[in-house]
CSV table of C-alpha atoms and ligand atoms in Angstrom, one decimal:
chain,number,residue,atom,x,y,z
Q,298,MET,CA,-102.8,-20.8,94.6
Q,299,LYS,CA,-104.0,-21.1,98.4
Q,300,VAL,CA,-101.9,-18.7,100.7
Q,301,GLN,CA,-101.4,-19.4,104.0
Q,302,ARG,CA,-102.2,-17.1,106.3
Q,303,PHE,CA,-100.1,-15.6,109.7
Q,304,SER,CA,-101.8,-14.5,112.9
Q,305,ARG,CA,-100.8,-11.5,114.1
Q,306,ILE,CA,-98.8,-11.8,116.4
Q,307,GLY,CA,-97.0,-15.0,114.2
Q,308,PHE,CA,-96.6,-12.5,111.4
Q,309,ILE,CA,-95.0,-9.7,113.4
Q,310,LEU,CA,-92.9,-12.0,115.1
Q,311,ALA,CA,-91.8,-13.4,111.3
Q,312,ALA,CA,-90.9,-10.0,110.0
Q,313,ALA,CA,-89.2,-9.2,113.0
Q,314,GLY,CA,-87.2,-12.8,112.5
Q,315,SER,CA,-86.8,-11.3,109.5
Q,316,ALA,CA,-85.3,-8.0,110.4
Q,317,VAL,CA,-83.3,-9.4,112.9
Q,318,GLY,CA,-80.5,-10.8,111.4
Q,319,LEU,CA,-76.7,-10.7,112.1
Q,320,GLY,CA,-77.0,-7.9,110.5
Q,321,ASN,CA,-78.6,-6.2,113.8
Q,322,ILE,CA,-75.4,-8.3,116.3
Q,323,TRP,CA,-73.0,-8.5,113.6
Q,324,LYS,CA,-72.9,-6.0,111.3
Q,325,PHE,CA,-74.3,-3.0,113.0
Q,326,PRO,CA,-71.8,-3.1,116.0
Q,327,TYR,CA,-69.1,-3.5,113.7
Q,328,MET,CA,-70.5,-0.8,111.3
Q,329,THR,CA,-70.4,1.3,113.9
Q,330,GLY,CA,-67.1,0.7,115.4
Q,331,GLU,CA,-65.6,1.6,112.0
Q,332,TYR,CA,-67.4,4.3,111.8
Q,333,GLY,CA,-66.0,6.5,114.7
Q,334,GLY,CA,-69.9,6.1,116.9
Q,335,GLY,CA,-72.5,8.4,117.2
Q,336,ALA,CA,-72.3,9.8,114.3
Q,337,PHE,CA,-72.7,7.4,112.4
Q,338,VAL,CA,-75.9,5.9,114.7
Q,339,LEU,CA,-77.5,9.3,114.1
Q,340,ILE,CA,-77.7,8.6,110.7
Q,341,TYR,CA,-78.7,5.2,110.4
Q,342,LEU,CA,-81.7,6.3,113.4
Q,343,ILE,CA,-82.5,9.6,110.3
Q,344,THR,CA,-82.7,6.9,107.4
Q,345,ILE,CA,-84.4,4.1,109.1
Q,346,ALA,CA,-87.0,6.6,110.7
Q,347,PHE,CA,-86.7,8.3,106.1
Q,348,ILE,CA,-86.2,5.8,104.4
Q,349,GLY,CA,-86.3,2.7,106.0
Q,350,PHE,CA,-90.2,2.3,107.0
Q,351,SER,CA,-91.1,3.7,104.7
Q,352,VAL,CA,-89.8,1.3,102.2
Q,353,MET,CA,-91.0,-1.0,104.4
Q,354,ILE,CA,-94.2,-0.3,104.5
Q,355,ALA,CA,-94.9,0.0,100.6
Q,356,GLU,CA,-92.9,-3.7,99.9
Q,357,MET,CA,-95.9,-4.7,102.9
Q,358,LEU,CA,-98.0,-3.3,101.0
Q,359,ILE,CA,-97.6,-4.9,97.4
Q,360,GLY,CA,-97.2,-8.4,98.9
Q,361,ALA,CA,-100.9,-7.4,101.5
Q,362,LEU,CA,-102.2,-6.6,97.7
Q,363,GLY,CA,-100.9,-9.5,95.5
Q,364,ARG,CA,-100.7,-12.3,97.8
Q,365,ALA,CA,-98.8,-14.4,95.5
Q,366,ASP,CA,-94.9,-14.8,95.2
Q,367,THR,CA,-93.3,-11.7,94.3
Q,368,VAL,CA,-93.4,-11.9,90.3
Q,369,THR,CA,-97.2,-12.8,90.7
Q,370,SER,CA,-97.3,-10.2,92.7
Q,371,PHE,CA,-96.1,-7.3,90.3
Q,372,GLU,CA,-97.4,-9.2,87.5
Q,373,ARG,CA,-101.1,-8.7,89.1
Q,374,LEU,CA,-100.6,-4.8,90.4
Q,375,ALA,CA,-99.2,-3.6,86.9
Q,376,PRO,CA,-101.5,-1.9,84.5
Q,377,PRO,CA,-102.5,-4.3,81.5
Q,378,ASP,CA,-99.9,-1.7,79.6
Q,379,LYS,CA,-97.2,-2.2,82.2
Q,380,LYS,CA,-97.1,-6.6,82.5
Q,381,TRP,CA,-93.2,-6.4,82.5
Q,382,TRP,CA,-92.8,-4.9,86.0
Q,383,LYS,CA,-93.2,-8.7,87.5
Q,384,TYR,CA,-89.3,-8.6,85.9
Q,385,ALA,CA,-88.5,-6.9,89.2
Q,386,GLY,CA,-90.4,-9.6,91.3
Q,387,PHE,CA,-87.1,-12.2,90.5
Q,388,MET,CA,-85.8,-9.9,93.3
Q,389,GLY,CA,-86.7,-13.2,95.3
Q,390,PHE,CA,-83.9,-14.6,93.2
Q,391,ASN,CA,-81.2,-12.3,95.5
Q,392,GLY,CA,-82.0,-13.8,99.2
Q,393,ILE,CA,-80.1,-16.6,97.6
Q,394,ILE,CA,-77.5,-15.1,96.6
Q,395,ILE,CA,-77.6,-13.5,100.0
Q,396,MET,CA,-78.2,-17.1,102.0
Q,397,THR,CA,-75.0,-17.8,100.1
Q,398,PHE,CA,-72.3,-15.5,102.9
Q,399,TYR,CA,-74.8,-16.1,105.6
Q,400,SER,CA,-75.2,-19.4,105.2
Q,401,VAL,CA,-71.8,-19.6,105.8
Q,402,VAL,CA,-71.5,-17.0,108.6
Q,403,ILE,CA,-74.2,-18.9,110.8
Q,404,GLY,CA,-71.9,-21.5,110.1
Q,405,TRP,CA,-69.0,-20.4,111.8
Q,406,ILE,CA,-71.8,-18.4,115.0
Q,407,PHE,CA,-72.2,-23.2,114.8
Q,408,TYR,CA,-68.7,-23.4,115.4
Q,409,TYR,CA,-68.3,-20.8,118.1
Q,410,LEU,CA,-71.3,-22.4,120.2
Q,411,PHE,CA,-68.9,-25.8,120.3
Q,412,ALA,CA,-65.4,-23.9,120.5
Q,413,ILE,CA,-65.9,-21.5,123.2
Q,414,PHE,CA,-66.1,-25.1,125.5
Q,415,GLY,CA,-63.2,-24.9,124.9
Q,416,GLY,CA,-62.5,-22.3,126.9
Q,417,LEU,CA,-61.5,-18.5,125.2
Q,418,PRO,CA,-59.2,-16.9,123.6
Q,419,ALA,CA,-56.3,-15.5,126.7
Q,420,THR,CA,-54.8,-13.2,123.9
Q,421,THR,CA,-56.5,-10.7,121.1
Q,422,GLN,CA,-53.8,-12.9,118.9
Q,423,GLU,CA,-55.2,-16.0,120.2
Q,424,ALA,CA,-58.7,-15.0,119.3
Q,425,LYS,CA,-57.4,-14.0,115.9
Q,426,ASN,CA,-55.0,-16.9,115.4
Q,427,ALA,CA,-58.1,-18.6,115.9
Q,428,PHE,CA,-61.1,-16.8,114.0
Q,429,ASN,CA,-58.5,-16.5,110.7
Q,430,SER,CA,-57.3,-20.7,111.2
Q,431,LEU,CA,-61.4,-21.5,111.1
Q,432,ILE,CA,-61.7,-19.0,107.6
Q,433,GLY,CA,-58.2,-19.5,106.5
Q,434,ASP,CA,-58.2,-23.7,106.7
Q,435,GLN,CA,-60.7,-25.5,108.3
Q,436,VAL,CA,-62.3,-26.6,105.3
Q,437,LEU,CA,-64.0,-29.3,106.3
Q,438,ALA,CA,-65.7,-27.6,110.0
Q,439,GLN,CA,-67.0,-24.5,107.7
Q,440,ILE,CA,-68.5,-27.0,104.9
Q,441,PHE,CA,-70.0,-29.7,107.8
Q,442,PHE,CA,-71.2,-26.1,110.3
Q,443,HIS,CA,-72.8,-24.3,106.3
Q,444,THR,CA,-74.2,-28.1,105.5
Q,445,LEU,CA,-75.6,-28.0,108.7
Q,446,SER,CA,-77.4,-24.8,108.7
Q,447,VAL,CA,-78.0,-24.9,105.2
Q,448,ILE,CA,-80.3,-28.7,106.9
Q,449,ILE,CA,-81.5,-26.8,109.3
Q,450,VAL,CA,-82.9,-23.7,107.8
Q,451,GLY,CA,-84.6,-26.1,104.9
Q,452,PHE,CA,-85.9,-27.9,107.5
Q,453,ILE,CA,-88.1,-25.1,108.5
Q,454,VAL,CA,-88.5,-23.1,105.1
Q,455,TYR,CA,-90.1,-27.2,103.8
Q,456,ARG,CA,-92.6,-27.1,106.9
Q,457,GLY,CA,-94.6,-24.1,105.9
Q,458,ILE,CA,-95.5,-21.2,106.9
Q,459,LYS,CA,-97.8,-22.1,110.0
Q,460,GLY,CA,-95.7,-25.5,110.8
Q,461,GLY,CA,-92.9,-23.8,110.4
Q,462,ILE,CA,-91.7,-20.3,109.7
Q,463,GLU,CA,-94.5,-19.0,112.6
Q,464,LYS,CA,-93.5,-21.9,115.1
Q,465,ILE,CA,-90.1,-21.6,115.3
Q,466,ASN,CA,-90.1,-16.9,115.3
Q,467,LEU,CA,-92.5,-17.9,118.0
Q,468,ILE,CA,-89.9,-19.6,120.2
Q,469,LEU,CA,-86.6,-18.2,118.3
Q,470,MET,CA,-87.5,-14.4,118.8
Q,471,PRO,CA,-88.9,-13.8,122.3
Q,472,SER,CA,-85.4,-15.9,123.3
Q,473,LEU,CA,-83.4,-14.4,121.6
Q,474,MET,CA,-85.0,-11.2,122.7
Q,475,LEU,CA,-84.9,-12.3,126.8
Q,476,ILE,CA,-80.9,-13.4,126.1
Q,477,LEU,CA,-79.8,-9.8,124.7
Q,478,PHE,CA,-82.4,-7.7,127.1
Q,479,GLY,CA,-80.3,-10.3,130.0
Q,480,LEU,CA,-77.3,-8.8,128.4
Q,481,LEU,CA,-77.8,-5.5,129.0
Q,482,VAL,CA,-78.7,-5.1,132.7
Q,483,TYR,CA,-75.6,-7.7,133.2
Q,484,ALA,CA,-73.7,-4.9,130.8
Q,485,PHE,CA,-75.6,-2.5,133.2
Q,486,SER,CA,-73.7,-2.6,136.1
Q,487,LEU,CA,-70.1,-2.5,133.9
Q,488,ASP,CA,-68.0,0.9,134.3
Q,489,GLY,CA,-67.7,0.3,130.4
Q,490,PHE,CA,-71.6,1.1,129.7
Q,491,SER,CA,-71.5,5.1,130.5
Q,492,LYS,CA,-68.4,4.6,127.2
Q,493,ALA,CA,-70.9,3.1,125.7
Q,494,PHE,CA,-73.4,4.8,126.4
Q,495,ALA,CA,-71.3,8.1,125.6
Q,496,PHE,CA,-69.5,6.3,122.6
Q,497,MET,CA,-72.7,5.4,120.9
Q,498,PHE,CA,-74.5,8.7,121.6
Q,499,GLU,CA,-72.7,11.4,121.3
Q,500,PRO,CA,-72.5,11.7,117.6
Q,501,LYS,CA,-68.5,13.1,117.0
Q,502,TRP,CA,-69.8,15.7,113.8
Q,503,GLU,CA,-65.9,15.7,112.4
Q,504,LYS,CA,-66.9,11.3,111.2
Q,505,LEU,CA,-69.7,12.4,109.7
Q,506,ASN,CA,-69.2,12.1,105.5
Q,507,SER,CA,-70.7,10.8,103.2
Q,508,GLU,CA,-69.2,7.2,103.2
Q,509,ALA,CA,-70.8,7.6,106.6
Q,510,PHE,CA,-74.3,8.0,104.3
Q,511,ILE,CA,-73.9,5.5,101.9
Q,512,ARG,CA,-73.2,2.5,104.6
Q,513,ALA,CA,-76.3,3.3,106.5
Q,514,VAL,CA,-78.2,3.9,103.9
Q,515,GLY,CA,-77.1,0.5,102.7
Q,516,HIS,CA,-77.2,-0.6,106.0
Q,517,SER,CA,-81.0,0.7,106.4
Q,518,PHE,CA,-82.3,-1.9,103.8
Q,519,PHE,CA,-80.0,-4.8,105.3
Q,520,THR,CA,-81.2,-4.8,108.5
Q,521,LEU,CA,-85.2,-4.2,107.6
Q,522,SER,CA,-84.8,-6.7,105.2
Q,523,LEU,CA,-86.0,-4.8,102.4
Q,524,GLY,CA,-85.9,-4.1,98.9
Q,525,MET,CA,-85.8,-8.8,98.0
Q,526,GLY,CA,-89.1,-9.8,98.3
Q,527,ALA,CA,-88.3,-11.1,102.3
Q,528,ILE,CA,-91.0,-8.6,103.9
Q,529,MET,CA,-93.2,-9.2,100.6
Q,530,THR,CA,-93.4,-12.9,100.7
Q,531,TYR,CA,-94.7,-13.2,103.9
Q,532,ALA,CA,-97.1,-10.2,103.6
Q,533,ALA,CA,-98.8,-11.8,101.1
Q,534,SER,CA,-99.7,-14.2,104.3
Q,535,LEU,CA,-100.8,-11.2,106.3
Q,536,PRO,CA,-103.8,-12.0,108.3
Q,537,LYS,CA,-107.1,-10.2,107.1
Q,538,ASP,CA,-106.9,-6.8,108.2
Q,539,THR,CA,-104.3,-6.0,109.7
Q,540,SER,CA,-102.9,-3.2,110.0
Q,541,ILE,CA,-100.2,-2.6,107.4
Q,542,THR,CA,-98.3,0.8,108.8
Q,543,LYS,CA,-98.1,-0.6,112.9
Q,544,THR,CA,-96.7,-3.6,112.0
Q,545,ALA,CA,-94.3,-2.3,109.6
Q,546,PHE,CA,-93.7,-0.2,112.6
Q,547,ILE,CA,-93.2,-2.4,115.8
Q,548,VAL,CA,-91.0,-4.3,113.2
Q,549,THR,CA,-88.9,-0.9,112.4
Q,550,PHE,CA,-88.4,-0.4,116.3
Q,551,MET,CA,-88.0,-3.8,117.4
Q,552,ASP,CA,-85.1,-3.9,114.9
Q,553,THR,CA,-83.9,-1.0,115.8
Q,554,LEU,CA,-84.2,-1.5,119.6
Q,555,ILE,CA,-82.2,-4.9,119.4
Q,556,ALA,CA,-79.9,-2.8,117.5
Q,557,LEU,CA,-79.1,-0.7,119.9
Q,558,VAL,CA,-79.3,-2.9,122.1
Q,559,ALA,CA,-76.2,-6.0,120.7
Q,560,GLY,CA,-74.0,-2.8,120.3
Q,561,LEU,CA,-74.2,-1.7,124.0
Q,562,VAL,CA,-74.2,-4.5,125.0
Q,563,ILE,CA,-71.1,-5.1,122.8
Q,564,PHE,CA,-69.5,-1.9,123.4
Q,565,SER,CA,-69.8,-2.3,127.5
Q,566,PHE,CA,-67.7,-5.7,126.9
Q,567,LEU,CA,-65.3,-4.0,124.8
Q,568,PHE,CA,-64.7,-0.7,127.2
Q,569,GLN,CA,-64.5,-2.5,130.8
Q,570,PHE,CA,-61.9,-3.9,128.7
Q,571,GLY,CA,-60.3,-1.2,127.0
Q,572,ALA,CA,-60.5,-2.4,123.7
Q,573,GLN,CA,-61.2,-0.4,120.7
Q,574,PRO,CA,-64.5,-0.4,119.1
Q,575,GLY,CA,-63.3,-0.2,115.0
Q,576,GLN,CA,-62.6,-4.0,114.8
Q,577,GLY,CA,-64.5,-4.6,111.6
Q,578,PRO,CA,-66.1,-8.0,110.9
Q,579,GLY,CA,-63.6,-9.8,113.7
Q,580,LEU,CA,-65.7,-7.9,116.5
Q,581,VAL,CA,-68.2,-10.4,117.5
Q,582,PHE,CA,-65.2,-12.9,116.8
Q,583,ILE,CA,-62.3,-11.4,117.6
Q,584,SER,CA,-62.8,-8.9,120.3
Q,585,LEU,CA,-65.6,-10.5,122.2
Q,586,PRO,CA,-65.0,-13.7,122.9
Q,587,THR,CA,-61.2,-12.2,123.8
Q,588,ILE,CA,-62.9,-9.1,126.8
Q,589,LEU,CA,-64.8,-12.3,127.4
Q,590,HIS,CA,-62.1,-14.8,129.1
Q,591,ASN,CA,-61.3,-11.8,131.5
Q,592,PHE,CA,-64.6,-12.2,133.1
Q,593,GLY,CA,-63.1,-16.3,133.9
Q,594,SER,CA,-66.3,-18.5,133.5
Q,595,LEU,CA,-69.0,-16.8,133.6
Q,596,GLY,CA,-67.8,-15.6,131.1
Q,597,VAL,CA,-68.1,-18.8,128.7
Q,598,PHE,CA,-71.9,-18.6,129.7
Q,599,PHE,CA,-72.0,-14.6,128.2
Q,600,ALA,CA,-70.0,-15.7,124.9
Q,601,LEU,CA,-72.6,-19.0,125.0
Q,602,LEU,CA,-75.6,-16.7,125.9
Q,603,PHE,CA,-74.4,-14.3,123.2
Q,604,PHE,CA,-74.1,-16.6,119.9
Q,605,LEU,CA,-77.4,-18.4,120.6
Q,606,ALA,CA,-78.6,-15.5,120.1
Q,607,LEU,CA,-76.8,-14.3,117.0
Q,608,ALA,CA,-77.3,-18.5,116.1
Q,609,PHE,CA,-81.5,-17.6,117.1
Q,610,ALA,CA,-81.2,-14.2,114.9
Q,611,GLY,CA,-79.8,-15.7,112.0
Q,612,ILE,CA,-81.8,-18.7,111.2
Q,613,THR,CA,-85.1,-16.1,111.7
Q,614,SER,CA,-83.4,-14.3,109.0
Q,615,ALA,CA,-82.0,-16.9,106.2
Q,616,ILE,CA,-85.6,-18.7,105.9
Q,617,SER,CA,-87.0,-15.1,105.1
Q,618,LEU,CA,-84.4,-15.5,102.2
Q,619,VAL,CA,-85.0,-18.6,101.0
Q,620,GLU,CA,-88.6,-18.6,101.5
Q,621,PRO,CA,-88.9,-16.1,98.7
Q,622,VAL,CA,-87.7,-18.7,95.7
Q,623,VAL,CA,-89.1,-21.4,97.3
Q,624,GLN,CA,-93.2,-19.8,96.7
Q,625,TYR,CA,-92.1,-18.7,93.2
Q,626,LEU,CA,-91.4,-22.1,92.6
Q,627,ILE,CA,-94.3,-23.3,94.1
Q,628,ASP,CA,-96.7,-21.0,93.2
Q,629,ARG,CA,-95.3,-21.1,89.3
Q,630,PHE,CA,-93.7,-24.0,88.3
Q,631,ASN,CA,-95.9,-25.9,90.5
Q,632,PHE,CA,-92.8,-27.8,92.5
Q,633,THR,CA,-94.0,-29.4,95.7
Q,634,ARG,CA,-92.6,-27.3,99.1
Q,635,ALA,CA,-89.5,-29.9,98.9
Q,636,LYS,CA,-88.5,-30.0,96.2
Q,637,ALA,CA,-88.2,-26.2,95.9
Q,638,VAL,CA,-87.0,-26.1,99.2
Q,639,VAL,CA,-84.0,-29.2,98.4
Q,640,VAL,CA,-83.7,-27.5,94.8
Q,641,ILE,CA,-83.1,-24.0,95.8
Q,642,SER,CA,-80.5,-25.3,99.1
Q,643,PHE,CA,-78.6,-27.6,96.9
Q,644,ILE,CA,-77.5,-24.0,94.3
Q,645,TYR,CA,-77.4,-22.1,97.5
Q,646,TRP,CA,-74.9,-24.2,99.8
Q,647,LEU,CA,-73.1,-25.2,96.9
Q,648,VAL,CA,-71.9,-22.1,96.1
Q,649,GLY,CA,-71.6,-21.0,99.7
Q,650,ILE,CA,-68.9,-23.9,99.5
Q,651,ALA,CA,-67.2,-21.7,96.5
Q,652,ALA,CA,-68.3,-18.9,99.0
Q,653,LEU,CA,-65.9,-20.1,101.6
Q,654,LEU,CA,-63.4,-22.1,100.0
Q,655,SER,CA,-62.2,-18.0,98.7
Q,656,PHE,CA,-61.3,-17.1,102.3
Q,657,THR,CA,-58.6,-20.4,102.4
Q,658,ASN,CA,-55.5,-20.4,102.1
Q,659,SER,CA,-55.3,-23.0,99.4
Q,660,TRP,CA,-58.6,-22.7,97.6
Q,661,GLY,CA,-58.4,-19.0,98.0
Q,662,LYS,CA,-56.7,-17.9,94.4
Q,663,LEU,CA,-59.1,-20.4,92.4
Q,664,PHE,CA,-62.2,-18.7,93.9
Q,665,SER,CA,-61.4,-15.1,94.1
Q,666,MET,CA,-61.5,-12.1,91.2
Q,667,GLY,CA,-58.7,-9.4,90.2
Q,668,GLY,CA,-57.8,-10.0,94.3
Q,669,LYS,CA,-60.8,-10.0,95.4
Q,670,PRO,CA,-63.0,-13.1,97.1
Q,671,LEU,CA,-66.3,-15.1,96.4
Q,672,PHE,CA,-67.3,-13.8,99.2
Q,673,ASP,CA,-66.6,-10.5,99.2
Q,674,ILE,CA,-68.0,-10.4,95.7
Q,675,LEU,CA,-70.9,-12.1,96.3
Q,676,GLU,CA,-71.6,-9.9,99.8
Q,677,PHE,CA,-71.4,-6.2,98.1
Q,678,THR,CA,-73.3,-7.3,95.2
Q,679,THR,CA,-76.0,-7.7,96.7
Q,680,ASP,CA,-75.6,-5.4,99.5
Q,681,SER,CA,-74.4,-2.4,97.6
Q,682,ILE,CA,-76.3,-3.0,94.1
Q,683,LEU,CA,-79.0,-5.4,94.0
Q,684,LEU,CA,-80.8,-4.3,97.0
Q,685,PRO,CA,-81.1,-1.1,96.0
Q,686,LEU,CA,-81.7,-1.4,93.3
Q,687,GLY,CA,-84.5,-4.0,94.2
Q,688,GLY,CA,-86.0,-1.3,97.0
Q,689,PHE,CA,-85.6,1.4,94.2
Q,690,ALA,CA,-88.3,-0.8,92.2
Q,691,ILE,CA,-90.4,-1.2,94.5
Q,692,VAL,CA,-90.8,3.0,95.6
Q,693,ILE,CA,-91.0,3.1,92.0
Q,694,PHE,CA,-93.3,0.8,91.5
Q,695,VAL,CA,-96.2,1.7,94.3
Q,696,GLY,CA,-95.0,5.5,94.2
Q,697,TYR,CA,-95.8,6.0,90.7
Q,698,VAL,CA,-97.0,2.9,89.1
Q,699,LEU,CA,-99.6,1.6,91.8
Q,700,PRO,CA,-103.1,3.3,90.8
Q,701,LYS,CA,-102.9,5.8,93.8
Q,702,THR,CA,-106.6,5.1,94.5
Q,703,GLN,CA,-106.3,1.5,95.2
Q,704,VAL,CA,-102.8,2.1,97.8
Q,705,GLN,CA,-104.7,4.7,99.6
Q,706,ALA,CA,-108.0,2.7,100.1
Q,707,HIS,CA,-105.7,-0.1,100.7
Q,708,LEU,CA,-104.4,2.4,103.4
Q,709,HIS,CA,-106.7,3.8,104.9
Q,710,LYS,CA,-109.3,0.2,104.9
Q,711,SER,CA,-106.1,-1.0,107.1
Q,712,GLY,CA,-106.1,2.2,110.1
Q,713,GLU,CA,-103.4,5.0,110.2
Q,714,LEU,CA,-102.0,6.1,107.3
Q,715,SER,CA,-104.5,9.2,106.2
Q,716,GLY,CA,-104.6,12.8,106.1
Q,717,LYS,CA,-101.3,14.5,106.4
Q,718,LEU,CA,-98.9,11.2,108.1
Q,719,TYR,CA,-100.1,10.0,104.4
Q,720,ALA,CA,-98.8,12.7,102.6
Q,721,ILE,CA,-95.2,12.6,104.2
Q,722,TRP,CA,-95.0,9.0,103.5
Q,723,MET,CA,-95.8,9.5,99.7
Q,724,PHE,CA,-93.3,12.1,99.7
Q,725,SER,CA,-90.7,9.6,101.5
Q,726,ILE,CA,-91.4,6.9,98.6
Q,727,ARG,CA,-91.2,9.1,95.7
Q,728,TYR,CA,-88.5,11.7,96.8
Q,729,ILE,CA,-86.5,10.7,99.4
Q,730,ALA,CA,-85.8,7.6,98.8
Q,731,PRO,CA,-85.8,7.1,95.1
Q,732,ILE,CA,-82.6,10.0,95.4
Q,733,ALA,CA,-81.2,8.5,98.5
Q,734,LEU,CA,-80.9,5.5,96.7
Q,735,ILE,CA,-80.1,7.2,93.0
Q,736,PHE,CA,-77.0,8.7,95.2
Q,737,MET,CA,-76.3,5.7,96.6
Q,738,MET,CA,-75.9,4.1,93.0
Q,739,LEU,CA,-74.3,6.6,91.6
Q,740,ASN,CA,-71.3,6.8,93.6
Q,741,LEU,CA,-70.7,3.1,93.9
Q,742,MET,CA,-70.5,3.5,90.3
Q,743,GLY,CA,-67.5,5.6,91.0
Q,744,VAL,CA,-69.7,8.6,89.4
Q,745,LEU,CA,-69.6,11.0,92.1
Q,746,LYS,CA,-66.0,10.6,94.1
Q,747,ILE,CA,-66.7,10.6,97.7
W,582,LIG,N1,-82.7,-8.6,108.1
W,582,LIG,C1,-81.1,-9.4,108.3
W,582,LIG,C2,-80.0,-8.1,109.3
W,582,LIG,O1,-79.9,-7.8,109.5
W,582,LIG,C3,-80.7,-10.4,106.8
W,582,LIG,C4,-82.3,-10.3,105.8
W,582,LIG,C5,-83.3,-11.0,105.5
W,582,LIG,C6,-81.7,-10.0,104.6
W,582,LIG,N2,-83.4,-10.8,105.1
W,582,LIG,C7,-83.2,-10.2,104.5
W,582,LIG,C8,-81.3,-8.7,103.9
W,582,LIG,C9,-83.5,-9.9,102.6
W,582,LIG,C10,-82.4,-8.6,102.8
W,582,LIG,C11,-83.8,-8.6,102.4
W,582,LIG,O2,-79.1,-9.6,109.3
């Protein structure tokens, strides 16, 4: 199989584009709000530094050594008596499950990009009604925008690594950063900024509990796109002689920076007008538009920029969720890229419709299980079960199964991970990451009642 190679900057931006997504701009701020600010941010930063970063190096390493789709990479690298490791490569399919709801949320963002021109909501109640009416009643609008998202993402993936994925990231990632940093500069001039800063960086220790810890570990995987083979698949097209450690560092750094900037921007706006931070998932769809209403027509402009940034972030992540399975179908079943994209897109488009229907008033019951909407079930399953499992497979594979000489040879060749740093990294993926993941999964199964 012929794997196209990214340019160096193309790879960095594509990997960062995958990492920087709805997780940073939508989820991170509302989780920070829910878990009380500083303490959560601190654990998040610690997990990113001590777990996420090491796992990203491990995941990139498998891709860079395997140079194929996830299944083939595992199969190639596993020792002869352990070829069953190829099944770990099926983690790529989780991307399709994530896409069923991720694409629906991108659809909501598209909808908001249009809706804000009709004026921003004047009260929280009005904003709540608008959001609830969208997800509760407007079936056709949701299907329309979800379909639009499926088509846009599908088209980019269809264009391939060079002509699609690299190109779009080269445009969207800098635009996204420009918008967010622009908003930050403005937020800086608001009184709300110092409150936002204090909220995010002054840990309230009484809020520090193990639930926050577990959510932080789960989120560090999600936000860095780990445990599903997205980064692995991109790394299969890593340009020659690229330092894995350096690239992983830049990507982790950018992802974290953007989450913090998004948080500061959103909380500055919110605190400027005394809104509460703990609003849950509706934070950017309900609280933010209401607050921006206070800025008059400037508010519409800010809302436009904000939702544009959110859309860009979502699209560049979505393509990394679709690409692994597409690559797999091309490599293993000789699909053309077009056919692979159409088949995969159709599947998650369809399930995505079921997911969005599960929130509606008329169809909700039909698409729920045990009182839980399908949307939530899909999100919970991937976020809290499948990604940690995938991450677990990655660290065990690199930490215990891959011959040490091979790991060392590559990391030494590619530059800097030697001596003490290498030892620390190995310790992290052999012990810290697996233990944290086991702890998380046990907790999920209710074995540890926390
Ligand atoms: N990291 C993206 C976000 O923060 C989502 C994402 C893209 C993802 N690719 C992934 C999550 C692979 C897990 C695995 O929104």
